[in-house]
GROMACS .gro file of C-alpha atoms in nm:
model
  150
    1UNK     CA    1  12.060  27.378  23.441
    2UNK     CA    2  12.087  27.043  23.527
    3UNK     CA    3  12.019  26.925  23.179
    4UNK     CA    4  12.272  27.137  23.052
    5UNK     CA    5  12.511  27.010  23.321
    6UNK     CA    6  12.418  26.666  23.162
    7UNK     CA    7  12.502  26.730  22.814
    8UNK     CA    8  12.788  26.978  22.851
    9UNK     CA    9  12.977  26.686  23.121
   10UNK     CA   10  12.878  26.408  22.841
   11UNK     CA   11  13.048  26.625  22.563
   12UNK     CA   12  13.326  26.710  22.753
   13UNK     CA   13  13.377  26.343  22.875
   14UNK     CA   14  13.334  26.235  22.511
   15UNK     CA   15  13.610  26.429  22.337
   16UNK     CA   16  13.829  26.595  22.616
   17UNK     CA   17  13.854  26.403  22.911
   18UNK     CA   18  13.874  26.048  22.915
   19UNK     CA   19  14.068  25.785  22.993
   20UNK     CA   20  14.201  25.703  22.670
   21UNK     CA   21  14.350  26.112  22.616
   22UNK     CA   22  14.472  26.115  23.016
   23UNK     CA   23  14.659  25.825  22.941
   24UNK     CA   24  14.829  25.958  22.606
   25UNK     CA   25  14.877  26.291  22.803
   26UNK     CA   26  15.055  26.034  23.075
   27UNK     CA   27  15.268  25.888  22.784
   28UNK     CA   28  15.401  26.234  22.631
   29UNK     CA   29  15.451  26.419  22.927
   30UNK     CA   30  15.815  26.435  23.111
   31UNK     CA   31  15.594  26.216  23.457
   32UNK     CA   32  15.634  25.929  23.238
   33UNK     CA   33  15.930  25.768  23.325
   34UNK     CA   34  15.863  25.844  23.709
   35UNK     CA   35  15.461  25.666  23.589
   36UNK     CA   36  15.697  25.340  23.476
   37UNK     CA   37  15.881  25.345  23.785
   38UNK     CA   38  15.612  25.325  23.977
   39UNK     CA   39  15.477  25.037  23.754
   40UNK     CA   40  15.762  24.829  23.766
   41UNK     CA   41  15.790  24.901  24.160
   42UNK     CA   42  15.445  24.780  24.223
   43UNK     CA   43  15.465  24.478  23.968
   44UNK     CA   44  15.774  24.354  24.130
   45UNK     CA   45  15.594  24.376  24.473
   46UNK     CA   46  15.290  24.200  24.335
   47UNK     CA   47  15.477  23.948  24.216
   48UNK     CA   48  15.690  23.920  24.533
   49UNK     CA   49  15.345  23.870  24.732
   50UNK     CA   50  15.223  23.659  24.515
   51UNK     CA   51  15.532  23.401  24.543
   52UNK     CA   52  15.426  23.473  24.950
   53UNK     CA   53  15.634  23.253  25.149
   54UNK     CA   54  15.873  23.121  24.847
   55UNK     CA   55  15.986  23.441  24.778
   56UNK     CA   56  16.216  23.435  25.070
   57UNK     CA   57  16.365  23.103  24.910
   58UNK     CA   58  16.318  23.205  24.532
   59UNK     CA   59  16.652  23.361  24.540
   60UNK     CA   60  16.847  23.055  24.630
   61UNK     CA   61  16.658  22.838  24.399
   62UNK     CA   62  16.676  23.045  24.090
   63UNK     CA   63  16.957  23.284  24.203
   64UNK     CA   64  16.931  23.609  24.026
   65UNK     CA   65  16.697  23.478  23.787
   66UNK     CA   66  16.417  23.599  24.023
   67UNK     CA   67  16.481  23.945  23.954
   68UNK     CA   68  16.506  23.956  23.592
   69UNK     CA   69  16.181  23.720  23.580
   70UNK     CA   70  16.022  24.000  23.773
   71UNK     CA   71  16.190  24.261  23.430
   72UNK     CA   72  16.083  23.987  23.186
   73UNK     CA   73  15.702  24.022  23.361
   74UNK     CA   74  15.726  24.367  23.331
   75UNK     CA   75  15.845  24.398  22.997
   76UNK     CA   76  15.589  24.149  22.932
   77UNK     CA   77  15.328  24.348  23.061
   78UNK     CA   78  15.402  24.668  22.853
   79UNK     CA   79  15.448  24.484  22.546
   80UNK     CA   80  15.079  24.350  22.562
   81UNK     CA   81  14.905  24.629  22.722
   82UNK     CA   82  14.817  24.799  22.418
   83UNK     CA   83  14.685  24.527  22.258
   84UNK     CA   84  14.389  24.567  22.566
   85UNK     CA   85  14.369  24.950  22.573
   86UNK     CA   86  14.049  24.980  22.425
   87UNK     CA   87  13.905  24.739  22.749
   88UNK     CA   88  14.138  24.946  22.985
   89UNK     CA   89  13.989  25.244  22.885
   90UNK     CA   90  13.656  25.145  22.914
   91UNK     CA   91  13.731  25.010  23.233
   92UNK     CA   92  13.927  25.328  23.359
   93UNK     CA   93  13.615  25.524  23.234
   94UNK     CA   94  13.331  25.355  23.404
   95UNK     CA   95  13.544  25.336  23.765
   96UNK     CA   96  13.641  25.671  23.776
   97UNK     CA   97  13.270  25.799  23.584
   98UNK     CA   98  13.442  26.154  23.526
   99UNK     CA   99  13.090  26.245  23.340
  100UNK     CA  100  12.870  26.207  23.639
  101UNK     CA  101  13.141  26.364  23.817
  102UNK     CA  102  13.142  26.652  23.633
  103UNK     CA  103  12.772  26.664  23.597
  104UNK     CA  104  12.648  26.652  23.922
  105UNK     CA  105  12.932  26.960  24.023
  106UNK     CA  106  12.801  27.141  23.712
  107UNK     CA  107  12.439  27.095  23.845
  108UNK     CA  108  12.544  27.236  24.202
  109UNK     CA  109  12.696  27.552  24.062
  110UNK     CA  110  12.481  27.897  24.196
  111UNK     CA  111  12.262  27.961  23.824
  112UNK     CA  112  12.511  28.271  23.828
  113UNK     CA  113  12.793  28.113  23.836
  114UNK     CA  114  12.695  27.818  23.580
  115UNK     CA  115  12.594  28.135  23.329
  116UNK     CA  116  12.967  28.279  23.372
  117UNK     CA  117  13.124  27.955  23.325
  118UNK     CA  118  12.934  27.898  22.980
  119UNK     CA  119  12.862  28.259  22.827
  120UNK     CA  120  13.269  28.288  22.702
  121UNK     CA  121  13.188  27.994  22.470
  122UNK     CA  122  12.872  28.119  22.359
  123UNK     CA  123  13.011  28.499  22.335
  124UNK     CA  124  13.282  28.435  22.052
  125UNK     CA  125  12.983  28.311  21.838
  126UNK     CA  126  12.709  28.578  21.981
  127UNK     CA  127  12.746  28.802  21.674
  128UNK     CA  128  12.655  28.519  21.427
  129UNK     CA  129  12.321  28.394  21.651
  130UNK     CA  130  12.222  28.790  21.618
  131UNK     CA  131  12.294  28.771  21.283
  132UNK     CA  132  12.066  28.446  21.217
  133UNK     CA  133  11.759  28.600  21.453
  134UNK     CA  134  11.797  28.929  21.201
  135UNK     CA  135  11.766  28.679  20.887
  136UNK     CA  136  11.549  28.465  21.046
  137UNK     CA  137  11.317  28.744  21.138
  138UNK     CA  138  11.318  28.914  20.813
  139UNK     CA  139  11.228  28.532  20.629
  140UNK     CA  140  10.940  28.492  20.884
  141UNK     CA  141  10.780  28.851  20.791
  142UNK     CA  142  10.818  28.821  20.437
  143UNK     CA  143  10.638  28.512  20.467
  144UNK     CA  144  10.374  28.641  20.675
  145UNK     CA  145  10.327  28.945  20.459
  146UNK     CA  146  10.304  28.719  20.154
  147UNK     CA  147  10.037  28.545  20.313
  148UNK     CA  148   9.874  28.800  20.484
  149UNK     CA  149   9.822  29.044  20.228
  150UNK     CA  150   9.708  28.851  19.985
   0.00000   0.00000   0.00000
């Protein structure tokens, strides 16, 4: 079981979820907009903390300009991002290790349990691995009567 756990988290991890399809789910789903506010909320407070004590004075140097440096960041920001998703989404992958995640909870599942979670996916094909045993079967014991009673 644990193998399987292995190989069925690693498949899953490889073509379903991953960072790189969360992140175009992110991008076509209606949360989007609320995902950017949050980005540009958290950019502009990064970049406040960042200017640390000068921030209180920014304002009165650069007047208003310190706000739409903080939209020029941002729009900065989204602009290049893609250009470093393929790093990103390596990155997001190996912190959040959704494979050994999944693995290890697959592995703890009762036997019974794992078996119900994986015989649907086996049971749509079922017919056809009868169906290859039968041919298989009848291939072996012609062969074996060809040899043997000779």
């Amino acid at each position: 079981q644990k193998q399987v756990a292995k190989e069925l988290a690693a498949l899953i991890t490889n073509t379903t979820v991953n960072a790189e399809r969360m992140i175009a789910y992110l991008v076509a789903s209606p949360g989007y907009d609320k995902a950017l506010e949050i980005f540009h909320k958290h950019t502009g407070e990064a970049m406040d903390e960042i200017a640390g004590y000068a921030k209180k004075v920014m304002p009165s140097i650069v007047g208003q300009e310190w706000e739409t440096m903080k939209e020029d960041v941002v729009e900065y920001l989204m602009d290049e991002m893609p250009k470093h998703s393929t790093v990103f989404t390596r990155y997001v992958d190996q912190a959040i290790d959704i494979e050994t995640l999944m693995a290890t909870r697959l592995a703890a599942l009762p036997p019974d349990e794992f078996e119900g979670m994986l015989h649907p996916v086996f049971q749509e094909d079922e017919w056809l691995l009868i169906l290859l045993g039968g041919v298989l079967g009848i291939i072996v014991g012609l062969f074996q009567a060809a040899v043997l009673g000779k």
